Amino acid sequence: MRNHIEMLRKANGVTQEELAEALEVSRQTISSLENGRYNPSIILAFKIARFFNKAIEEIFVYEEGLV
Amino acid sequence: MNDKKKVLVICWMLAGIAIVIASLLLDSSLMGIALGLSGGMIGSALVFSIKSRKSPEQLRADEKRLEHIRKDERKIMLRDKSGRYAYIIGMVCLLIITTVFFILRNLGIVFSVDTMISVYSAFVIFEYVLGMVIFSYLEKRY
């Protein structure tokens, strides 16, 4: 699943470490999310959306066949 | 390290020392395994007490970092996945080992219990290492 996490993170001036700390996950998880290697659970997706003050659909792009 | 943990570590170490003394005095055939067990108990108590010689802030930071790793959903997923793959490979290996032992026994080759204990002990170590290797591979992939 494609996402805009890296773009939003950089726009907000947040490091991967800081984002990981805020979301209570490891830095490797943030890296995997940004590279699209890992799809988050619904709970983590909500946490990310809340952190950036955006809707989930604005951050994650769901396309058939890509998941 | 809080008082309760200190008491537990001391009791653990004293139990290990007691097993060493008992096994040396009683001179039983189980001396080997008793000394191994006590060595593990004393060693782990020493390692734990040395690692705990950190400032309370450092210990809190370590605990927080470990909690993130424990609760991190991606790592939980990777641990589950690597455990499942290690289990499947382990079952296949056990099947092969048992079949080989069966065939060799029927061909007249007699195995001592020591040989079988060594083989199965090696399998346990193999399974542990296999789990770690699979986890590392999956961590790079996901």
XYZ file of C-alpha atoms in Angstrom:
209
model
C 0.000 0.000 0.000
C 1.372 3.387 -0.941
C 1.456 6.117 1.662
C 2.572 9.698 2.236
C 4.148 9.168 5.644
C 7.648 10.201 4.621
C 6.401 13.349 2.916
C 4.275 14.317 5.913
C 7.037 13.504 8.355
C 9.550 15.693 6.531
C 7.002 18.474 6.087
C 6.489 18.484 9.854
C 10.228 18.377 10.576
C 10.013 15.101 12.480
C 12.698 12.416 12.434
C 11.908 8.728 12.120
C 13.063 8.259 15.695
C 10.703 10.958 16.986
C 7.784 9.578 15.012
C 8.521 6.058 16.300
C 8.609 7.386 19.866
C 5.279 9.148 19.422
C 3.599 6.113 17.865
C 5.205 3.685 20.342
C 6.812 1.565 17.630
C 10.415 0.966 16.611
C 12.284 3.147 14.128
C 12.589 0.137 11.782
C 8.796 -0.048 11.628
C 8.604 3.593 10.505
C 11.270 2.888 7.878
C 9.369 -0.183 6.640
C 6.122 1.811 6.524
C 7.693 4.597 4.479
C 9.243 2.107 2.046
C 5.911 0.356 1.634
C 7.362 -2.959 2.806
C 4.919 -3.145 5.709
C 1.219 -2.296 5.987
C 0.137 -1.062 9.424
C -2.735 -2.393 11.461
C -5.891 -0.260 11.618
C -4.913 0.930 15.094
C -1.475 2.091 13.994
C -2.994 3.698 10.888
C -5.354 5.688 13.123
C -2.460 6.704 15.376
C -0.507 7.928 12.361
C -3.510 9.853 11.062
C -4.071 11.436 14.471
C -0.389 12.383 14.752
C -0.447 14.222 11.440
C -3.988 15.507 11.981
C -5.167 14.029 8.699
C -7.721 11.449 7.601
C -6.456 7.916 7.005
C -7.360 8.157 3.294
C -5.143 11.227 2.943
C -2.147 9.265 4.196
C -2.685 5.749 2.834
C -3.548 5.053 -0.778
C -5.448 1.814 -1.303
C -5.324 0.424 -4.801
C -6.704 -2.969 -5.835
C -3.995 -5.529 -6.539
C -1.186 -3.552 -4.898
C -1.705 -4.844 -1.314
C 17.158 -2.861 40.396
C 14.362 -2.703 42.962
C 14.467 -4.588 46.286
C 12.198 -7.412 45.156
C 14.369 -8.120 42.108
C 17.525 -7.934 44.262
C 16.114 -10.553 46.641
C 15.135 -12.797 43.697
C 18.598 -12.519 42.116
C 20.325 -13.299 45.435
C 18.030 -16.298 46.068
C 18.662 -17.524 42.511
C 22.429 -17.293 42.993
C 22.302 -18.969 46.415
C 20.215 -21.804 44.957
C 22.859 -22.282 42.258
C 25.645 -22.354 44.848
C 23.642 -24.804 46.977
C 23.268 -27.147 43.982
C 27.047 -26.995 43.350
C 27.819 -27.851 46.980
C 25.202 -30.621 47.094
C 26.407 -32.224 43.852
C 30.055 -32.141 44.999
C 29.235 -33.620 48.416
C 26.774 -36.270 47.276
C 28.831 -37.481 44.267
C 25.844 -38.732 42.305
C 25.626 -39.824 38.656
C 23.549 -36.666 38.053
C 26.516 -34.479 39.022
C 27.126 -33.358 35.439
C 23.649 -32.006 34.850
C 23.488 -30.510 38.350
C 26.732 -28.588 37.812
C 25.506 -27.379 34.415
C 22.237 -26.187 35.918
C 23.963 -24.438 38.812
C 26.464 -22.826 36.426
C 23.579 -21.425 34.436
C 21.869 -20.131 37.579
C 24.989 -18.446 38.994
C 26.024 -17.079 35.585
C 22.632 -15.588 34.821
C 22.433 -14.020 38.306
C 25.865 -12.432 37.803
C 24.985 -11.143 34.334
C 21.705 -9.711 35.593
C 23.330 -7.948 38.541
C 26.097 -6.481 36.350
C 23.595 -5.262 33.753
C 21.495 -3.663 36.503
C 24.380 -1.427 37.608
C 23.017 1.503 35.711
C 21.503 4.733 36.851
C 17.708 4.747 37.350
C 17.349 7.046 34.313
C 19.329 4.642 32.133
C 17.276 1.709 33.405
C 14.024 3.567 32.645
C 15.262 4.448 29.142
C 16.278 0.813 28.545
C 12.928 -0.418 29.820
C 11.076 2.025 27.574
C 13.105 0.949 24.540
C 12.515 -2.736 25.308
C 8.804 -2.102 25.782
C 8.643 -0.491 22.330
C 10.325 -3.548 20.862
C 8.036 -5.935 22.767
C 4.835 -4.107 21.774
C 5.873 -3.103 18.260
C 3.285 -4.731 15.972
C 5.692 -5.310 13.104
C 8.163 -7.114 15.379
C 5.321 -9.177 16.872
C 4.276 -10.145 13.339
C 7.885 -11.020 12.425
C 8.337 -13.105 15.597
C 5.117 -15.007 14.883
C 6.071 -15.586 11.250
C 9.629 -16.693 12.016
C 8.322 -18.967 14.786
C 5.921 -20.623 12.382
C 8.580 -21.200 9.723
C 11.052 -22.521 12.327
C 8.342 -24.861 13.639
C 7.591 -26.270 10.163
C 11.293 -26.750 9.330
C 11.880 -28.233 12.790
C 9.074 -30.754 12.339
C 10.491 -31.837 8.984
C 13.977 -32.199 10.509
C 12.617 -34.254 13.416
C 10.817 -36.510 10.964
C 14.034 -36.999 8.975
C 16.125 -37.660 12.126
C 13.612 -40.190 13.438
C 13.400 -41.923 10.063
C 17.198 -42.118 9.787
C 17.489 -43.567 13.295
C 14.779 -46.111 12.464
C 16.439 -47.194 9.212
C 19.895 -47.460 10.762
C 18.547 -49.420 13.715
C 16.855 -51.888 11.350
C 20.109 -52.230 9.438
C 21.679 -53.453 12.662
C 23.514 -50.284 13.685
C 23.039 -49.881 17.414
C 22.963 -46.376 18.886
C 23.803 -45.543 22.431
C 21.485 -43.250 24.343
C 24.368 -40.720 24.460
C 24.344 -40.469 20.660
C 20.616 -39.846 20.568
C 20.841 -37.247 23.370
C 23.621 -35.474 21.446
C 21.628 -35.478 18.223
C 18.467 -34.142 19.830
C 20.423 -31.543 21.838
C 22.046 -30.373 18.620
C 18.555 -30.156 17.124
C 17.385 -27.870 19.963
C 20.331 -25.522 19.329
C 19.659 -25.687 15.582
C 15.996 -24.751 16.137
C 16.984 -21.743 18.298
C 19.508 -20.480 15.757
C 17.083 -21.154 12.897
C 14.440 -18.968 14.517
C 16.922 -16.085 14.824
C 18.138 -16.483 11.232
C 14.588 -16.520 9.854
C 13.697 -13.458 11.968
C 16.715 -11.543 10.600
C 15.794 -12.477 7.034
C 12.158 -11.437 7.481
C 13.178 -8.178 9.178
C 15.084 -7.165 6.039
C 12.232 -8.269 3.786
C 9.442 -6.503 5.698
